[in-house]
C-alpha cells in the first residue's frame, strides 16, 4: 500500500472514501492515486494494489466503474480496527500465526519471512523473499498490533491482547490453503479427551515450531497431531495461547499425557506413571521402553517452569 509502512489503514480509508463518493473509472482511480500519493506514477504499480483490494473484496468493478465490494461495505459501515483485522485474517493465511510467533519474542523481517513460509508453505513465495512479509508486518503495524524497534518487529499491548483470545475465538476459522495435503491441517480439530477446538493457525504454528513431529511417538503426519497443553487449557486460560506451554503430540499420546500416564521433566526426559501397563506394542515401544530418555524438543520451545508446575500436581513424580 502507498503512504508508508504505518499508514496502510489510512491509505485504505482514503481509497474507500474516494470510491464510495465518486464511483470512478479505472483512469479516474489511477489519476486520483497520482494526485494523492507522492512518488506514485506507475499505472502498473497502482493497479497491483487495486487488484489486491479487489481480491480481498474491498473493491469491485461494475461495468466501467469501481465501487465498494462486500468487505469494503462492511468495513466502511463498522470502521473499526477489530473489523478490519477480522477481514484481513479471513483473506490472508498467516497473519494470526505471525502474531502468535511474535508473542514469543521480536523478529527481524527475514525471520518473519521464514516463519510465514515455514508455517504456511502454501504461500509459495521464494525462500529469502521479504517483500510479502514486510507487507504483512506493515498491515499489523498500521493496525497498531505490531511496532518496529530498529530492525525488529514486536507485539504491542493491543497485539498481545488479540493473541490471548485468538486461540479460542478463531477455533471455527476455515483454512484457505490450497496446497497439497492442506486438508489435513484445515479447519478445527478435537482432542481425544476434551473435544476442544483451537485456531488452526495456532495449531500450524505449534506444529511448525516442533519440526512437524510428535517428539514422543515420531508421528509426522499433520492430520494425526494434536496441540497438547502442559498447563491444562481449562485450569490455566491465561496460558492457552502461550507457545511455551504447548507441544504437538499424536492423538494417542496426547490422550496418554492428559490421562497422566506419562509426563516429561525439566530436562525433557520421559517420566512414566508406575501404574501404566499396556499390551500395546506401540505404547510399549514409544513410552514404557523410553522411560528416562530425553525427547527431542527445540531449544526454549517449552518453559521448564510450566513443566515443573504441571508435574507438581502428579503424585507419582
PDB file of C-alpha atoms in Angstrom, residues 68-217:
ATOM      1  CA  UNK A  68     -17.157  -0.915  -2.772  1.00  0.00           C
ATOM      2  CA  UNK A  69     -17.131  -4.696  -2.548  1.00  0.00           C
ATOM      3  CA  UNK A  70     -18.809  -6.708   0.185  1.00  0.00           C
ATOM      4  CA  UNK A  71     -15.949  -6.477   2.683  1.00  0.00           C
ATOM      5  CA  UNK A  72     -15.405  -2.837   1.744  1.00  0.00           C
ATOM      6  CA  UNK A  73     -19.010  -2.003   2.611  1.00  0.00           C
ATOM      7  CA  UNK A  74     -18.766  -3.954   5.848  1.00  0.00           C
ATOM      8  CA  UNK A  75     -15.588  -2.186   6.892  1.00  0.00           C
ATOM      9  CA  UNK A  76     -16.869   1.287   5.956  1.00  0.00           C
ATOM     10  CA  UNK A  77     -20.026   0.641   7.966  1.00  0.00           C
ATOM     11  CA  UNK A  78     -18.202  -0.565  11.091  1.00  0.00           C
ATOM     12  CA  UNK A  79     -14.977   1.384  10.537  1.00  0.00           C
ATOM     13  CA  UNK A  80     -13.004  -0.100  13.420  1.00  0.00           C
ATOM     14  CA  UNK A  81      -9.732  -1.985  13.701  1.00  0.00           C
ATOM     15  CA  UNK A  82     -11.402  -5.139  15.009  1.00  0.00           C
ATOM     16  CA  UNK A  83     -13.498  -5.436  11.847  1.00  0.00           C
ATOM     17  CA  UNK A  84     -10.522  -4.729   9.598  1.00  0.00           C
ATOM     18  CA  UNK A  85      -8.352  -7.266  11.420  1.00  0.00           C
ATOM     19  CA  UNK A  86     -11.032  -9.934  11.084  1.00  0.00           C
ATOM     20  CA  UNK A  87     -11.368  -9.205   7.366  1.00  0.00           C
ATOM     21  CA  UNK A  88      -7.605  -9.272   6.831  1.00  0.00           C
ATOM     22  CA  UNK A  89      -7.220 -12.532   8.766  1.00  0.00           C
ATOM     23  CA  UNK A  90     -10.009 -14.116   6.728  1.00  0.00           C
ATOM     24  CA  UNK A  91      -8.354 -13.028   3.485  1.00  0.00           C
ATOM     25  CA  UNK A  92      -4.698 -13.702   4.386  1.00  0.00           C
ATOM     26  CA  UNK A  93      -3.488 -17.021   5.746  1.00  0.00           C
ATOM     27  CA  UNK A  94      -0.631 -16.436   8.157  1.00  0.00           C
ATOM     28  CA  UNK A  95      -1.496 -13.127   9.811  1.00  0.00           C
ATOM     29  CA  UNK A  96      -2.595 -14.793  13.029  1.00  0.00           C
ATOM     30  CA  UNK A  97       0.302 -17.238  13.054  1.00  0.00           C
ATOM     31  CA  UNK A  98       2.665 -14.262  12.731  1.00  0.00           C
ATOM     32  CA  UNK A  99       1.085 -12.672  15.795  1.00  0.00           C
ATOM     33  CA  UNK A 100       1.441 -15.957  17.683  1.00  0.00           C
ATOM     34  CA  UNK A 101       5.098 -16.208  16.678  1.00  0.00           C
ATOM     35  CA  UNK A 102       5.788 -12.621  17.728  1.00  0.00           C
ATOM     36  CA  UNK A 103       4.329 -13.380  21.156  1.00  0.00           C
ATOM     37  CA  UNK A 104       7.482 -15.433  21.798  1.00  0.00           C
ATOM     38  CA  UNK A 105       9.789 -12.506  21.041  1.00  0.00           C
ATOM     39  CA  UNK A 106      10.874  -9.878  18.495  1.00  0.00           C
ATOM     40  CA  UNK A 107      11.705 -10.908  14.935  1.00  0.00           C
ATOM     41  CA  UNK A 108      13.542  -9.310  12.032  1.00  0.00           C
ATOM     42  CA  UNK A 109      11.754  -9.123   8.694  1.00  0.00           C
ATOM     43  CA  UNK A 110      13.905 -12.001   7.412  1.00  0.00           C
ATOM     44  CA  UNK A 111      12.773 -14.095  10.396  1.00  0.00           C
ATOM     45  CA  UNK A 112       9.167 -13.059   9.744  1.00  0.00           C
ATOM     46  CA  UNK A 113       9.505 -14.256   6.150  1.00  0.00           C
ATOM     47  CA  UNK A 114      10.993 -17.585   7.258  1.00  0.00           C
ATOM     48  CA  UNK A 115       8.287 -18.065   9.894  1.00  0.00           C
ATOM     49  CA  UNK A 116       5.499 -17.414   7.425  1.00  0.00           C
ATOM     50  CA  UNK A 117       6.915 -19.770   4.815  1.00  0.00           C
ATOM     51  CA  UNK A 118       7.820 -22.500   7.341  1.00  0.00           C
ATOM     52  CA  UNK A 119       4.349 -22.419   8.875  1.00  0.00           C
ATOM     53  CA  UNK A 120       2.435 -21.891   5.641  1.00  0.00           C
ATOM     54  CA  UNK A 121       4.446 -23.287   2.715  1.00  0.00           C
ATOM     55  CA  UNK A 122       1.325 -22.937   0.585  1.00  0.00           C
ATOM     56  CA  UNK A 123       2.028 -19.174   0.477  1.00  0.00           C
ATOM     57  CA  UNK A 124       4.505 -20.084  -2.205  1.00  0.00           C
ATOM     58  CA  UNK A 125       6.986 -17.244  -2.139  1.00  0.00           C
ATOM     59  CA  UNK A 126      10.690 -17.897  -2.523  1.00  0.00           C
ATOM     60  CA  UNK A 127      12.919 -18.585   0.463  1.00  0.00           C
ATOM     61  CA  UNK A 128      14.649 -15.355   1.429  1.00  0.00           C
ATOM     62  CA  UNK A 129      11.996 -13.141  -0.163  1.00  0.00           C
ATOM     63  CA  UNK A 130      10.914 -10.400   2.233  1.00  0.00           C
ATOM     64  CA  UNK A 131       8.525  -8.157   0.267  1.00  0.00           C
ATOM     65  CA  UNK A 132       5.389 -10.113   1.183  1.00  0.00           C
ATOM     66  CA  UNK A 133       6.497 -10.498   4.797  1.00  0.00           C
ATOM     67  CA  UNK A 134       7.089  -6.742   5.019  1.00  0.00           C
ATOM     68  CA  UNK A 135       3.596  -6.031   3.702  1.00  0.00           C
ATOM     69  CA  UNK A 136       2.069  -8.316   6.320  1.00  0.00           C
ATOM     70  CA  UNK A 137       4.122  -6.750   9.100  1.00  0.00           C
ATOM     71  CA  UNK A 138       3.128  -3.279   7.908  1.00  0.00           C
ATOM     72  CA  UNK A 139      -0.577  -4.128   7.921  1.00  0.00           C
ATOM     73  CA  UNK A 140      -0.195  -5.208  11.545  1.00  0.00           C
ATOM     74  CA  UNK A 141       1.816  -2.081  12.334  1.00  0.00           C
ATOM     75  CA  UNK A 142      -0.864   0.090  10.764  1.00  0.00           C
ATOM     76  CA  UNK A 143      -3.463  -1.592  12.989  1.00  0.00           C
ATOM     77  CA  UNK A 144      -1.186  -0.886  15.986  1.00  0.00           C
ATOM     78  CA  UNK A 145      -0.815  -4.567  16.808  1.00  0.00           C
ATOM     79  CA  UNK A 146       2.903  -4.598  15.974  1.00  0.00           C
ATOM     80  CA  UNK A 147       5.624  -1.983  16.339  1.00  0.00           C
ATOM     81  CA  UNK A 148       9.129  -1.740  14.940  1.00  0.00           C
ATOM     82  CA  UNK A 149      12.223  -1.044  17.021  1.00  0.00           C
ATOM     83  CA  UNK A 150      15.395  -0.851  14.977  1.00  0.00           C
ATOM     84  CA  UNK A 151      15.342  -3.892  12.722  1.00  0.00           C
ATOM     85  CA  UNK A 152      12.966  -5.921  14.880  1.00  0.00           C
ATOM     86  CA  UNK A 153       9.189  -6.224  14.958  1.00  0.00           C
ATOM     87  CA  UNK A 154       7.365  -6.898  18.226  1.00  0.00           C
ATOM     88  CA  UNK A 155       3.841  -7.036  19.596  1.00  0.00           C
ATOM     89  CA  UNK A 156       2.176  -4.027  21.164  1.00  0.00           C
ATOM     90  CA  UNK A 157      -0.107  -4.400  24.164  1.00  0.00           C
ATOM     91  CA  UNK A 158      -3.040  -4.461  21.704  1.00  0.00           C
ATOM     92  CA  UNK A 159      -1.330  -7.264  19.797  1.00  0.00           C
ATOM     93  CA  UNK A 160      -0.849  -9.314  22.937  1.00  0.00           C
ATOM     94  CA  UNK A 161      -4.475  -8.772  23.809  1.00  0.00           C
ATOM     95  CA  UNK A 162      -5.510 -10.178  20.436  1.00  0.00           C
ATOM     96  CA  UNK A 163      -3.249 -13.223  20.811  1.00  0.00           C
ATOM     97  CA  UNK A 164      -4.645 -14.022  24.265  1.00  0.00           C
ATOM     98  CA  UNK A 165      -8.151 -14.583  22.915  1.00  0.00           C
ATOM     99  CA  UNK A 166      -7.499 -15.673  19.354  1.00  0.00           C
ATOM    100  CA  UNK A 167      -6.754 -19.362  20.016  1.00  0.00           C
ATOM    101  CA  UNK A 168     -10.333 -19.946  21.111  1.00  0.00           C
ATOM    102  CA  UNK A 169     -12.059 -17.129  19.215  1.00  0.00           C
ATOM    103  CA  UNK A 170     -10.772 -18.334  15.828  1.00  0.00           C
ATOM    104  CA  UNK A 171     -11.335 -22.032  16.525  1.00  0.00           C
ATOM    105  CA  UNK A 172     -14.026 -22.207  13.850  1.00  0.00           C
ATOM    106  CA  UNK A 173     -11.938 -20.427  11.234  1.00  0.00           C
ATOM    107  CA  UNK A 174     -11.754 -22.088   7.844  1.00  0.00           C
ATOM    108  CA  UNK A 175      -8.375 -22.899   6.356  1.00  0.00           C
ATOM    109  CA  UNK A 176      -7.959 -21.207   2.986  1.00  0.00           C
ATOM    110  CA  UNK A 177      -4.831 -23.041   1.846  1.00  0.00           C
ATOM    111  CA  UNK A 178      -4.894 -24.897  -1.451  1.00  0.00           C
ATOM    112  CA  UNK A 179      -1.573 -26.706  -1.306  1.00  0.00           C
ATOM    113  CA  UNK A 180      -1.371 -30.481  -1.479  1.00  0.00           C
ATOM    114  CA  UNK A 181      -2.154 -32.022   1.894  1.00  0.00           C
ATOM    115  CA  UNK A 182      -3.672 -28.810   3.254  1.00  0.00           C
ATOM    116  CA  UNK A 183      -6.905 -30.612   4.048  1.00  0.00           C
ATOM    117  CA  UNK A 184      -5.148 -32.428   6.865  1.00  0.00           C
ATOM    118  CA  UNK A 185      -4.453 -29.190   8.699  1.00  0.00           C
ATOM    119  CA  UNK A 186      -7.693 -27.463   7.755  1.00  0.00           C
ATOM    120  CA  UNK A 187     -10.431 -26.177   9.970  1.00  0.00           C
ATOM    121  CA  UNK A 188     -10.768 -27.146  13.583  1.00  0.00           C
ATOM    122  CA  UNK A 189      -9.821 -30.329  15.332  1.00  0.00           C
ATOM    123  CA  UNK A 190     -10.814 -32.005  18.558  1.00  0.00           C
ATOM    124  CA  UNK A 191      -8.586 -33.508  21.192  1.00  0.00           C
ATOM    125  CA  UNK A 192      -9.197 -37.097  22.108  1.00  0.00           C
ATOM    126  CA  UNK A 193     -10.184 -36.361  25.672  1.00  0.00           C
ATOM    127  CA  UNK A 194     -11.672 -32.890  25.790  1.00  0.00           C
ATOM    128  CA  UNK A 195     -13.378 -32.198  22.416  1.00  0.00           C
ATOM    129  CA  UNK A 196     -11.685 -28.813  22.306  1.00  0.00           C
ATOM    130  CA  UNK A 197     -11.096 -26.782  19.172  1.00  0.00           C
ATOM    131  CA  UNK A 198      -8.266 -24.285  18.644  1.00  0.00           C
ATOM    132  CA  UNK A 199      -7.425 -21.790  15.935  1.00  0.00           C
ATOM    133  CA  UNK A 200      -5.980 -23.775  13.000  1.00  0.00           C
ATOM    134  CA  UNK A 201      -3.259 -21.141  12.585  1.00  0.00           C
ATOM    135  CA  UNK A 202      -2.209 -21.633  16.210  1.00  0.00           C
ATOM    136  CA  UNK A 203      -2.072 -25.357  15.546  1.00  0.00           C
ATOM    137  CA  UNK A 204       0.002 -24.794  12.396  1.00  0.00           C
ATOM    138  CA  UNK A 205       2.368 -22.535  14.337  1.00  0.00           C
ATOM    139  CA  UNK A 206       2.894 -25.149  17.060  1.00  0.00           C
ATOM    140  CA  UNK A 207       3.488 -27.955  14.576  1.00  0.00           C
ATOM    141  CA  UNK A 208       5.958 -25.883  12.542  1.00  0.00           C
ATOM    142  CA  UNK A 209       7.918 -24.858  15.658  1.00  0.00           C
ATOM    143  CA  UNK A 210       8.389 -28.530  16.527  1.00  0.00           C
ATOM    144  CA  UNK A 211       9.510 -29.684  13.078  1.00  0.00           C
ATOM    145  CA  UNK A 212       6.084 -31.202  12.324  1.00  0.00           C
ATOM    146  CA  UNK A 213       6.626 -34.221  14.538  1.00  0.00           C
ATOM    147  CA  UNK A 214       5.408 -35.679  17.820  1.00  0.00           C
ATOM    148  CA  UNK A 215       8.594 -35.828  19.929  1.00  0.00           C
ATOM    149  CA  UNK A 216       7.394 -38.921  21.792  1.00  0.00           C
ATOM    150  CA  UNK A 217       5.994 -41.160  19.052  1.00  0.00           C
TER     151      UNK A 217
END
